[in-house]
mmCIF file of N, CA and C in Angstrom:
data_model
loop_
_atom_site.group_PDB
_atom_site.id
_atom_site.type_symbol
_atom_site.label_atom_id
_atom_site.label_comp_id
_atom_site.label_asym_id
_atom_site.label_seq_id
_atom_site.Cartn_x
_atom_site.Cartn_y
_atom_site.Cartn_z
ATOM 1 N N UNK A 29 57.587 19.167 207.423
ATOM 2 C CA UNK A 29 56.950 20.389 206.991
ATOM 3 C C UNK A 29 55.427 20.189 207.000
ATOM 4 N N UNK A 30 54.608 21.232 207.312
ATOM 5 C CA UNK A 30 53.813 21.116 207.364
ATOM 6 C C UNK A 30 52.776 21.449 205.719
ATOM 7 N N UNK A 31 51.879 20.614 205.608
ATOM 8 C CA UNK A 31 51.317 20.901 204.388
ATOM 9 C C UNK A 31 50.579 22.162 203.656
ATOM 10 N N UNK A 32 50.640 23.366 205.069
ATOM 11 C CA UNK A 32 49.947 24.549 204.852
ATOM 12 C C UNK A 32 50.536 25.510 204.373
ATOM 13 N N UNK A 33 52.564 24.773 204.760
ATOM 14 C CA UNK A 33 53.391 25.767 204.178
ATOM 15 C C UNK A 33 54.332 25.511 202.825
ATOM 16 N N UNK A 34 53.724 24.341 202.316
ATOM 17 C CA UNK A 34 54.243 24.112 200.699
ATOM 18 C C UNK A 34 55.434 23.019 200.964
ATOM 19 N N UNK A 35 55.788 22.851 199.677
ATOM 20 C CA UNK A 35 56.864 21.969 199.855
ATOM 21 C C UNK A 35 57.845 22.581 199.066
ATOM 22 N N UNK A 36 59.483 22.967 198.738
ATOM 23 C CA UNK A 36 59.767 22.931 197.948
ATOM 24 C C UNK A 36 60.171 22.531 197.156
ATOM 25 N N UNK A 37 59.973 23.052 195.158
ATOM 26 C CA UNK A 37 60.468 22.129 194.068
ATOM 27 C C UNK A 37 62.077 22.417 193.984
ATOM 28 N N UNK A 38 62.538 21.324 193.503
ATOM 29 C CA UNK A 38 63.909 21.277 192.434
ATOM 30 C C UNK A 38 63.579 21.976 191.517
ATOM 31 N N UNK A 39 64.886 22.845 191.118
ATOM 32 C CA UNK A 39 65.418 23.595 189.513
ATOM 33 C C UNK A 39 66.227 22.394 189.092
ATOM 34 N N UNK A 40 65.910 22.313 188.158
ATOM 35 C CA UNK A 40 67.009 21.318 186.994
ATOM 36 C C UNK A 40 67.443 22.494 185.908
ATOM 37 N N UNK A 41 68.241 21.927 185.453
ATOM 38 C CA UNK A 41 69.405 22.733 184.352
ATOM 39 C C UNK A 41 68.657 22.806 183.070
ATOM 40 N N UNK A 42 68.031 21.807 183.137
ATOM 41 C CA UNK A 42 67.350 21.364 181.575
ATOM 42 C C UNK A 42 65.563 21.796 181.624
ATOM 43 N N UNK A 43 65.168 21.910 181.120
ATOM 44 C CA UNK A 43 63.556 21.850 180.797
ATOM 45 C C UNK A 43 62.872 20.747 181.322
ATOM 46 N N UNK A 44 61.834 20.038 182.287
ATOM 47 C CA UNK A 44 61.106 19.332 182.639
ATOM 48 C C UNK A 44 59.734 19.233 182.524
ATOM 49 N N UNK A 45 59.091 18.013 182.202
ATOM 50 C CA UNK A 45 57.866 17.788 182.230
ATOM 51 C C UNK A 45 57.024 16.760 183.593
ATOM 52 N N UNK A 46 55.778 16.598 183.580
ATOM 53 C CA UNK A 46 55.591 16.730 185.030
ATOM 54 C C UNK A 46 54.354 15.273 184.316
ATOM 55 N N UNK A 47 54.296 14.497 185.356
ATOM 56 C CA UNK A 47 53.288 13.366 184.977
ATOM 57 C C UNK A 47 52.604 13.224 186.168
ATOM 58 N N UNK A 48 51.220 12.826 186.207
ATOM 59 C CA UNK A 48 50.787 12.960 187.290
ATOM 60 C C UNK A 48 50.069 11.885 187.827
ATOM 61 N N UNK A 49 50.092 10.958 188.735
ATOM 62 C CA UNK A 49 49.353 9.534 188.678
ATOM 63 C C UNK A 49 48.417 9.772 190.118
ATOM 64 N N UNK A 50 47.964 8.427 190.605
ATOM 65 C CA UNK A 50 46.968 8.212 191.522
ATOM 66 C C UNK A 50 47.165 6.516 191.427
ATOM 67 N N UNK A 51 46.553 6.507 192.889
ATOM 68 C CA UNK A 51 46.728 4.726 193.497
ATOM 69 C C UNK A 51 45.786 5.107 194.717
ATOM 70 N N UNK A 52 44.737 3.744 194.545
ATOM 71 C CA UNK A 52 44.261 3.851 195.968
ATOM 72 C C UNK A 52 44.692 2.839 197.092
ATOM 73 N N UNK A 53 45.062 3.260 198.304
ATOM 74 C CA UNK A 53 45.227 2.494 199.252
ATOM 75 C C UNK A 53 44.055 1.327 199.643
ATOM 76 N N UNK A 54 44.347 0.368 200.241
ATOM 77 C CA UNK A 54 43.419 -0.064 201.291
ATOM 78 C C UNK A 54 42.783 0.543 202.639
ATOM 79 N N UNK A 55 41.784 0.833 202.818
ATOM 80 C CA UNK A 55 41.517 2.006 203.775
ATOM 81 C C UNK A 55 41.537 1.172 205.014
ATOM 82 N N UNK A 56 42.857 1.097 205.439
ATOM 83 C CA UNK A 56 43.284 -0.167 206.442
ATOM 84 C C UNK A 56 44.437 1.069 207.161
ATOM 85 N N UNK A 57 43.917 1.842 208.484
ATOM 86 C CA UNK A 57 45.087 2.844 209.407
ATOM 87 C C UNK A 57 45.897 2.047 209.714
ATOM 88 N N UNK A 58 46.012 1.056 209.569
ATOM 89 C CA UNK A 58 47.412 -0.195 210.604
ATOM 90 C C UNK A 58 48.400 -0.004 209.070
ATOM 91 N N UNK A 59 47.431 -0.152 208.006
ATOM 92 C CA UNK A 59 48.574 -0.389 206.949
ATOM 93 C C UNK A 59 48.496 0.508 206.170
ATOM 94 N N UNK A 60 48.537 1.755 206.170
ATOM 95 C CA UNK A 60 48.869 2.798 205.584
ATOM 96 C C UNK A 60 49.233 3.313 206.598
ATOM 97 N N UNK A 61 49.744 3.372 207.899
ATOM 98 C CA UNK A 61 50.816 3.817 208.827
ATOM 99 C C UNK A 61 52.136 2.677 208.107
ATOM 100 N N UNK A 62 52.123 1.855 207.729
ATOM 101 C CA UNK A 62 53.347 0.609 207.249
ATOM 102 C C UNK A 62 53.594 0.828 206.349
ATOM 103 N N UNK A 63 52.735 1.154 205.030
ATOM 104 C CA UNK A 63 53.117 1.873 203.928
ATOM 105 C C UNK A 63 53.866 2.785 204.041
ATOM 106 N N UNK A 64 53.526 3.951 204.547
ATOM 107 C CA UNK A 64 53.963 5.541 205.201
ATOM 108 C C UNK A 64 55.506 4.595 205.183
ATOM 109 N N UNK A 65 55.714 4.194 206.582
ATOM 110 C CA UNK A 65 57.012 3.661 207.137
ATOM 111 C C UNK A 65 57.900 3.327 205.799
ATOM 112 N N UNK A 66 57.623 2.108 205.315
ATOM 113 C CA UNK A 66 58.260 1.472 204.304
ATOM 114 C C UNK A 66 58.841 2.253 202.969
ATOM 115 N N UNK A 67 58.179 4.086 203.055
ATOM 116 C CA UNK A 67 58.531 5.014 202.371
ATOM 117 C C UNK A 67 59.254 5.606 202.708
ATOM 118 N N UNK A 68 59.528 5.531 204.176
ATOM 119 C CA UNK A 68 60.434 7.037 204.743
ATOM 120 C C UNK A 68 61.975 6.525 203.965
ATOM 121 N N UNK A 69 62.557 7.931 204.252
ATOM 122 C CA UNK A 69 64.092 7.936 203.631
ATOM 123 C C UNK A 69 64.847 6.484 204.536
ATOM 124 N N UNK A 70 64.585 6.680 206.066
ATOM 125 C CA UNK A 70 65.640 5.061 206.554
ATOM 126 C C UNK A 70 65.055 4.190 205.916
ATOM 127 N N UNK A 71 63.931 3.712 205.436
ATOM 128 C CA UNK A 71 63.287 2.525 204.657
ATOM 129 C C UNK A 71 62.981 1.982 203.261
ATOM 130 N N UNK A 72 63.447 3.402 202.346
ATOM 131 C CA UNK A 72 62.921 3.012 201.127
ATOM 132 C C UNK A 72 64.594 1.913 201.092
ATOM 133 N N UNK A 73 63.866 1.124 199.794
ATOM 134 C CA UNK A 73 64.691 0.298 199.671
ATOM 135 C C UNK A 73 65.895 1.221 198.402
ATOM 136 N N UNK A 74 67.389 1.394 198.753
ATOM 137 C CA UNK A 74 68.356 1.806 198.015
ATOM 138 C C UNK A 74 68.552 1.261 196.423
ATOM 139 N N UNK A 75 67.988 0.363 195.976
ATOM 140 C CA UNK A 75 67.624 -0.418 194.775
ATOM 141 C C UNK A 75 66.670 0.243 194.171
ATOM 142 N N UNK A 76 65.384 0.582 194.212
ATOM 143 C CA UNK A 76 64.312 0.916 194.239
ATOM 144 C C UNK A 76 64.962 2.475 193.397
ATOM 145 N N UNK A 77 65.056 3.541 194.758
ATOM 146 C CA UNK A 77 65.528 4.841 194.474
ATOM 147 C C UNK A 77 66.127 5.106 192.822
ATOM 148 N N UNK A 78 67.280 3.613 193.139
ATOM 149 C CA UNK A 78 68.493 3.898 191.882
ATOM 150 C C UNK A 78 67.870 3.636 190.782
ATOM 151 N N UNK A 79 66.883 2.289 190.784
ATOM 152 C CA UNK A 79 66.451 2.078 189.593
ATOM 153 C C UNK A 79 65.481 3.241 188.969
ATOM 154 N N UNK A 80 64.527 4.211 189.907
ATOM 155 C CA UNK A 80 63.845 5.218 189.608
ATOM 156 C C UNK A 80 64.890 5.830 188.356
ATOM 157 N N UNK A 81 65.737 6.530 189.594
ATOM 158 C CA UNK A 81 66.948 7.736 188.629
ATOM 159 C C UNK A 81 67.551 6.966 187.445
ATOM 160 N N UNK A 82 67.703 5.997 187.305
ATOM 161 C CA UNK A 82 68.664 5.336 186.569
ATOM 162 C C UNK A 82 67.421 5.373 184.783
ATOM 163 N N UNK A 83 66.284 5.347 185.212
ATOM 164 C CA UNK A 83 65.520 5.501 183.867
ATOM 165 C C UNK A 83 65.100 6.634 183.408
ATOM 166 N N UNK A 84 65.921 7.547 183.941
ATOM 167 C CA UNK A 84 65.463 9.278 183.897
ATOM 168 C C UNK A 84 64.850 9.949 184.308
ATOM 169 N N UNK A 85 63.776 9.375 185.351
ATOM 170 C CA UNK A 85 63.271 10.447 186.291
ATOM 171 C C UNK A 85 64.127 11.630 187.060
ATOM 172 N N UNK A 86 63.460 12.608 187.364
ATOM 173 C CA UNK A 86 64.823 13.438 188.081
ATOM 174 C C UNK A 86 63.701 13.303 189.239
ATOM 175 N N UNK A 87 62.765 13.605 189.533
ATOM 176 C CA UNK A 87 61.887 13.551 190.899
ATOM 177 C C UNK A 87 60.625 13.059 190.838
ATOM 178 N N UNK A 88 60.581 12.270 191.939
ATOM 179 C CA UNK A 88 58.950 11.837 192.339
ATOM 180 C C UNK A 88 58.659 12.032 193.237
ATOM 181 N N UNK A 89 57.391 12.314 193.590
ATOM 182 C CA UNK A 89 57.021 12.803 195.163
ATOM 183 C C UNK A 89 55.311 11.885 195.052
ATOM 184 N N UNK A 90 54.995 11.822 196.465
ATOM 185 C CA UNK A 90 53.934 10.644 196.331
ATOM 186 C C UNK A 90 52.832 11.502 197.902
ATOM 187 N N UNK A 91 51.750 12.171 197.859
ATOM 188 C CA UNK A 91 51.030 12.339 198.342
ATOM 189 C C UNK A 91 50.014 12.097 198.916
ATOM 190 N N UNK A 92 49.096 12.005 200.241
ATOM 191 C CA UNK A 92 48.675 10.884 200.795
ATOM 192 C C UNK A 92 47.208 11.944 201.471
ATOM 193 N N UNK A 93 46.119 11.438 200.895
ATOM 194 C CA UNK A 93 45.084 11.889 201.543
ATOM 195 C C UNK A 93 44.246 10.931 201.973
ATOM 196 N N UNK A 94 44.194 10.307 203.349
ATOM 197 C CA UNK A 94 43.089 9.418 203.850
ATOM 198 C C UNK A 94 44.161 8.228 203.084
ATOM 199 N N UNK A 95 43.163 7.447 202.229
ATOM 200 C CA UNK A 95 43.825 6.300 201.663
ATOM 201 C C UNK A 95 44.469 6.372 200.165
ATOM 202 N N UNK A 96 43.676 7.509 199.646
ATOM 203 C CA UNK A 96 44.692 7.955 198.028
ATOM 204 C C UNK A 96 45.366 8.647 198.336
ATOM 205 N N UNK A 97 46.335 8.400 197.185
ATOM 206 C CA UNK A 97 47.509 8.422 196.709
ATOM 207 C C UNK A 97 47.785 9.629 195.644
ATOM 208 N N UNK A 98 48.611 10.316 195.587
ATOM 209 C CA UNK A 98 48.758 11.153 194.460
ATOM 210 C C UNK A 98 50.239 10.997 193.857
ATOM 211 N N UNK A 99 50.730 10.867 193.113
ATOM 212 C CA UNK A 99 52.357 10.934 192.894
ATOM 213 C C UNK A 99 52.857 11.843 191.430
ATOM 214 N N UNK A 100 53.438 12.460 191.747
ATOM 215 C CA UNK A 100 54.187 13.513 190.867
ATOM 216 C C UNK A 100 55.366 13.488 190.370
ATOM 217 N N UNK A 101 55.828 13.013 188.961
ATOM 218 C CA UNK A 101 56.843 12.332 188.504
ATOM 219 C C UNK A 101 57.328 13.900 187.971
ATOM 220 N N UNK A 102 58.972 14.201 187.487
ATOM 221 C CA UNK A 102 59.193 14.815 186.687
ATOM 222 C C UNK A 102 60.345 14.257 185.849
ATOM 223 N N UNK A 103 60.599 14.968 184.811
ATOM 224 C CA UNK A 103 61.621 14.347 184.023
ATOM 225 C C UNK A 103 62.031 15.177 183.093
ATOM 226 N N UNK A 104 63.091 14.967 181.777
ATOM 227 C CA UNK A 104 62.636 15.692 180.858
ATOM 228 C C UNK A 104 62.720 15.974 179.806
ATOM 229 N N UNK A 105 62.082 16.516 178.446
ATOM 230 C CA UNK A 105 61.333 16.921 178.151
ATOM 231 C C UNK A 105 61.415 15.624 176.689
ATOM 232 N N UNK A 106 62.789 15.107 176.331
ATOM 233 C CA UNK A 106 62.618 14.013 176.005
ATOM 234 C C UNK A 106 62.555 12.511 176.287
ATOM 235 N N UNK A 107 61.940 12.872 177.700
ATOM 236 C CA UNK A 107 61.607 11.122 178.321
ATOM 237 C C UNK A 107 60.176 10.454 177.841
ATOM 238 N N UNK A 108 60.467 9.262 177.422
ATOM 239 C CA UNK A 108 59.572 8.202 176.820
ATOM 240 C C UNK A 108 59.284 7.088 177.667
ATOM 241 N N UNK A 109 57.672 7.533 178.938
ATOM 242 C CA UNK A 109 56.967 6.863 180.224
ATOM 243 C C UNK A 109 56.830 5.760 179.185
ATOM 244 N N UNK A 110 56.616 5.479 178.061
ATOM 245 C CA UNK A 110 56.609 3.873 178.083
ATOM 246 C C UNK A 110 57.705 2.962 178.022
ATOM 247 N N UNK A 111 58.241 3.316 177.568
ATOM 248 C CA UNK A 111 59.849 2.445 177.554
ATOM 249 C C UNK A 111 60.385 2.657 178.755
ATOM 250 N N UNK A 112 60.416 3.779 179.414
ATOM 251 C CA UNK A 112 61.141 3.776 180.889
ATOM 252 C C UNK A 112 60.467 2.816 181.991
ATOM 253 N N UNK A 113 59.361 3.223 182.106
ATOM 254 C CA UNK A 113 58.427 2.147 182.554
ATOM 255 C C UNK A 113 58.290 0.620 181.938
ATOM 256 N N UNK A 114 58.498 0.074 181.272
ATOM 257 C CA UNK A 114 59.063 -1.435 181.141
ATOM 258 C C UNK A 114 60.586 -1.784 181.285
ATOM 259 N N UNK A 115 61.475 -0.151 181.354
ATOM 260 C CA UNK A 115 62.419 -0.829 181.558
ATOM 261 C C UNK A 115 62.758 -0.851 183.598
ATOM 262 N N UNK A 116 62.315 -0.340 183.948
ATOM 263 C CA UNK A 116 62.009 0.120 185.589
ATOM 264 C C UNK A 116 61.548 -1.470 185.769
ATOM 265 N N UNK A 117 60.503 -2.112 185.145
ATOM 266 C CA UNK A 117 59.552 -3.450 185.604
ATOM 267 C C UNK A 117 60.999 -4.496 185.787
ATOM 268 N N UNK A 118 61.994 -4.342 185.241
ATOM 269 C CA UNK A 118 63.030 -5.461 184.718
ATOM 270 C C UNK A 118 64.283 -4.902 185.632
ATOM 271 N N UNK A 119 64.631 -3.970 186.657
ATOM 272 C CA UNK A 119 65.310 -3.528 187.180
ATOM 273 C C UNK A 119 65.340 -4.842 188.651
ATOM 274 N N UNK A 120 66.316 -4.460 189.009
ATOM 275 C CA UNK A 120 66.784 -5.517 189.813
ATOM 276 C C UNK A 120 65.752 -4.911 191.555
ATOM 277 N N UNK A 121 65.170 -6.371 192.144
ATOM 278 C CA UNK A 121 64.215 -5.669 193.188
ATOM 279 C C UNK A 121 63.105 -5.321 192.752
ATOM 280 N N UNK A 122 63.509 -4.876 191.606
ATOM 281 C CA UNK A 122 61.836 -4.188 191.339
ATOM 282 C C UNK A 122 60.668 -4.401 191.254
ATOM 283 N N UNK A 123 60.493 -6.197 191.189
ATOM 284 C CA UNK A 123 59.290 -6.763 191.102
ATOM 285 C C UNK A 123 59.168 -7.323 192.439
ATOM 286 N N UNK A 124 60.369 -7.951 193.610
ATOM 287 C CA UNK A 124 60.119 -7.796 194.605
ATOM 288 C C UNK A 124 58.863 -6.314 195.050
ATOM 289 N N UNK A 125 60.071 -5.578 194.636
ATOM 290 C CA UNK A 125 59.419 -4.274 195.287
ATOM 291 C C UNK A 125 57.742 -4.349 195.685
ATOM 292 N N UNK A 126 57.579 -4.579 194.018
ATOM 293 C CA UNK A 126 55.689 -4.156 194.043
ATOM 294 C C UNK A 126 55.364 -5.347 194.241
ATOM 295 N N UNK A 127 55.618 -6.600 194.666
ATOM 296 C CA UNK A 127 54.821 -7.371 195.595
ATOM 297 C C UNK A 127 54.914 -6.906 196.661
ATOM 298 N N UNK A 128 56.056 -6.041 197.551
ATOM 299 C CA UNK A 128 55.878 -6.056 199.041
ATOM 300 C C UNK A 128 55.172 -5.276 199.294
ATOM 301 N N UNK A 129 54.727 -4.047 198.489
ATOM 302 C CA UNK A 129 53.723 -2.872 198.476
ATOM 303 C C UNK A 129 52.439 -3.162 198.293
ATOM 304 N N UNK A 130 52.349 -4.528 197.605
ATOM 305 C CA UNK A 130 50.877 -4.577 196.519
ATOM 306 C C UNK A 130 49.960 -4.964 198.174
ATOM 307 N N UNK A 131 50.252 -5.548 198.998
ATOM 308 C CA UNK A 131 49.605 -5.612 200.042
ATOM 309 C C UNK A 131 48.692 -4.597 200.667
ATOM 310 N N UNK A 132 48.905 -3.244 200.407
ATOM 311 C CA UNK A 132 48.923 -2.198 200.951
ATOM 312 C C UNK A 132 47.724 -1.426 200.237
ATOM 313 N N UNK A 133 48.178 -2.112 198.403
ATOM 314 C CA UNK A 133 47.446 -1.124 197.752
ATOM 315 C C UNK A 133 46.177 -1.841 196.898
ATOM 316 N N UNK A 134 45.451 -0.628 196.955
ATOM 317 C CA UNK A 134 43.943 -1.546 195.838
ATOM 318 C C UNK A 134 44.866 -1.792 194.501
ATOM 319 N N UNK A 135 44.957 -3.394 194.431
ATOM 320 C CA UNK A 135 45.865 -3.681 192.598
ATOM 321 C C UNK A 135 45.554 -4.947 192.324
ATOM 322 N N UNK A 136 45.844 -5.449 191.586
ATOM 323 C CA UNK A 136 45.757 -7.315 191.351
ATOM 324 C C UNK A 136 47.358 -8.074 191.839
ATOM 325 N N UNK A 137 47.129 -8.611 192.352
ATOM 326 C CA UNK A 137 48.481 -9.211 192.524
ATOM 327 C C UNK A 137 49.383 -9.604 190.864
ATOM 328 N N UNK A 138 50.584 -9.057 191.060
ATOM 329 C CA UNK A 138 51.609 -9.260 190.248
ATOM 330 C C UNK A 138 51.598 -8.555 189.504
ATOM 331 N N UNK A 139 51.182 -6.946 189.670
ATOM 332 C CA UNK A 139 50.937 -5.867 188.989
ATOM 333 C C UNK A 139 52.208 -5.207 188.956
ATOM 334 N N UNK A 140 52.600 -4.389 187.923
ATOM 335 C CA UNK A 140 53.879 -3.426 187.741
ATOM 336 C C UNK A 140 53.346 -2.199 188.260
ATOM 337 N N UNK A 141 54.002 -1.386 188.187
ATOM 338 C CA UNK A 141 54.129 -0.063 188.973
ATOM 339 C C UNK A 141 53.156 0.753 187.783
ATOM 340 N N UNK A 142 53.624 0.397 186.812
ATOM 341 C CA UNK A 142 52.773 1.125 185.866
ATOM 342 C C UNK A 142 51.115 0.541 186.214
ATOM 343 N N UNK A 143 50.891 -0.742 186.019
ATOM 344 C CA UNK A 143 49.853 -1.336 185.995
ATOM 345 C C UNK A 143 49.167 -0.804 187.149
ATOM 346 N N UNK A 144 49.191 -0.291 188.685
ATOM 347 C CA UNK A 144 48.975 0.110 189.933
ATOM 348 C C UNK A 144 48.557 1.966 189.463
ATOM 349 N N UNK A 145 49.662 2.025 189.192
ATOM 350 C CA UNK A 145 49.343 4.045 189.126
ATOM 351 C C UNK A 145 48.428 4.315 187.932
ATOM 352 N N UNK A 146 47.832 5.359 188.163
ATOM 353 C CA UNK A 146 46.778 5.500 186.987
ATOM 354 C C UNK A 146 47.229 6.803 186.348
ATOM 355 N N UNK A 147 47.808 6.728 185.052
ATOM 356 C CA UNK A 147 47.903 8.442 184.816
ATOM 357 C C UNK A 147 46.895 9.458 184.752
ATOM 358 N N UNK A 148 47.053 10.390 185.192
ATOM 359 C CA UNK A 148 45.748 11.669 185.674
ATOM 360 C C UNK A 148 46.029 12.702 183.928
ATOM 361 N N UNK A 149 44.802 13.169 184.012
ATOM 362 C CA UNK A 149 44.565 13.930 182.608
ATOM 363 C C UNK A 149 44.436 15.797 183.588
ATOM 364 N N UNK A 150 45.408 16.497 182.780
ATOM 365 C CA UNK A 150 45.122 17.729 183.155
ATOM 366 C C UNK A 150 44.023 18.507 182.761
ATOM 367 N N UNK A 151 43.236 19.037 183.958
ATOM 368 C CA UNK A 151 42.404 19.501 183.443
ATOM 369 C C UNK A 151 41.936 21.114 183.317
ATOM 370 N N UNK A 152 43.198 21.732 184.239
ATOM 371 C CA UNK A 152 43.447 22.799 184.485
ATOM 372 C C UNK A 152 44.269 23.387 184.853
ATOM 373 N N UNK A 153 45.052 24.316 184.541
ATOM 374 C CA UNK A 153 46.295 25.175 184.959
ATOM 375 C C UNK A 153 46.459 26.653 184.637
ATOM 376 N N UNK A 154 46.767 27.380 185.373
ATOM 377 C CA UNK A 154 46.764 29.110 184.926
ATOM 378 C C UNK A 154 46.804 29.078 183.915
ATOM 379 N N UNK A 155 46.307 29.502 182.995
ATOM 380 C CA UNK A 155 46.742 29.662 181.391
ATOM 381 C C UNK A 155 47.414 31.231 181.149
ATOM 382 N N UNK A 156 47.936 30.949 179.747
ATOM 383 C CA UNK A 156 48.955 31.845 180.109
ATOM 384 C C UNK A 156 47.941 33.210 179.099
#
């Protein structure tokens, strides 16, 4: 799809809340084409995915301008990002995981997923 014509969201049954992070790449085209790859649906790793859902996320989506990163978590409305997020760090693969990525991305080596994404502060939305 193209980005001019939207993407569409999931309805969930339940009420959701929306978290919003950022990561910067290495501004390296060889390896943010490998990143890209290592994301698509034949490549993400099936471990990875499960451990996401398995701590209550219902969707993430991860957006790519130049070398940042945008990613859009949802969940809901009683999910607790800190406990899910240490329990995600201890999931099987999972620390594989973010070494095989950390290559890719501006982080310190042996960083968690949390430690890499930065949560974003809202600063605006239609008000009602």
């Amino acid at each position: 799809m193209q980005p001019n014509q939207g993407y569409k969201t999931r309805e969930y049954a339940v009420p959701v809340k929306r978290y919003c992070q950022t990561l910067s790449l290495k501004n390296n085209p060889e390896l943010i084409a490998e990143y890209r790859k290592i994301h698509s649906r034949e490549n993400a790793w099936p471990e990875i995915l499960e451990g996401i859902r398995s701590v209550g996320i219902l969707e993430m989506e991860i957006y790519i301008s130049g070398s940042q990163l945008f990613m859009i978590v949802e969940t809901p409305l009683d999910f607790d990002w800190d406990s899910a997020m240490e329990r995600l760090a201890h999931l099987p693969r999972q620390a594989e995981w973010e070494d095989c990525v950390a290559r890719f991305q501006e982080c310190a080596p042996g960083s968690t997923s949390s430690q890499k994404w930065k949560l974003m502060e809202r600063m605006f939305y239609l008000y009602d």
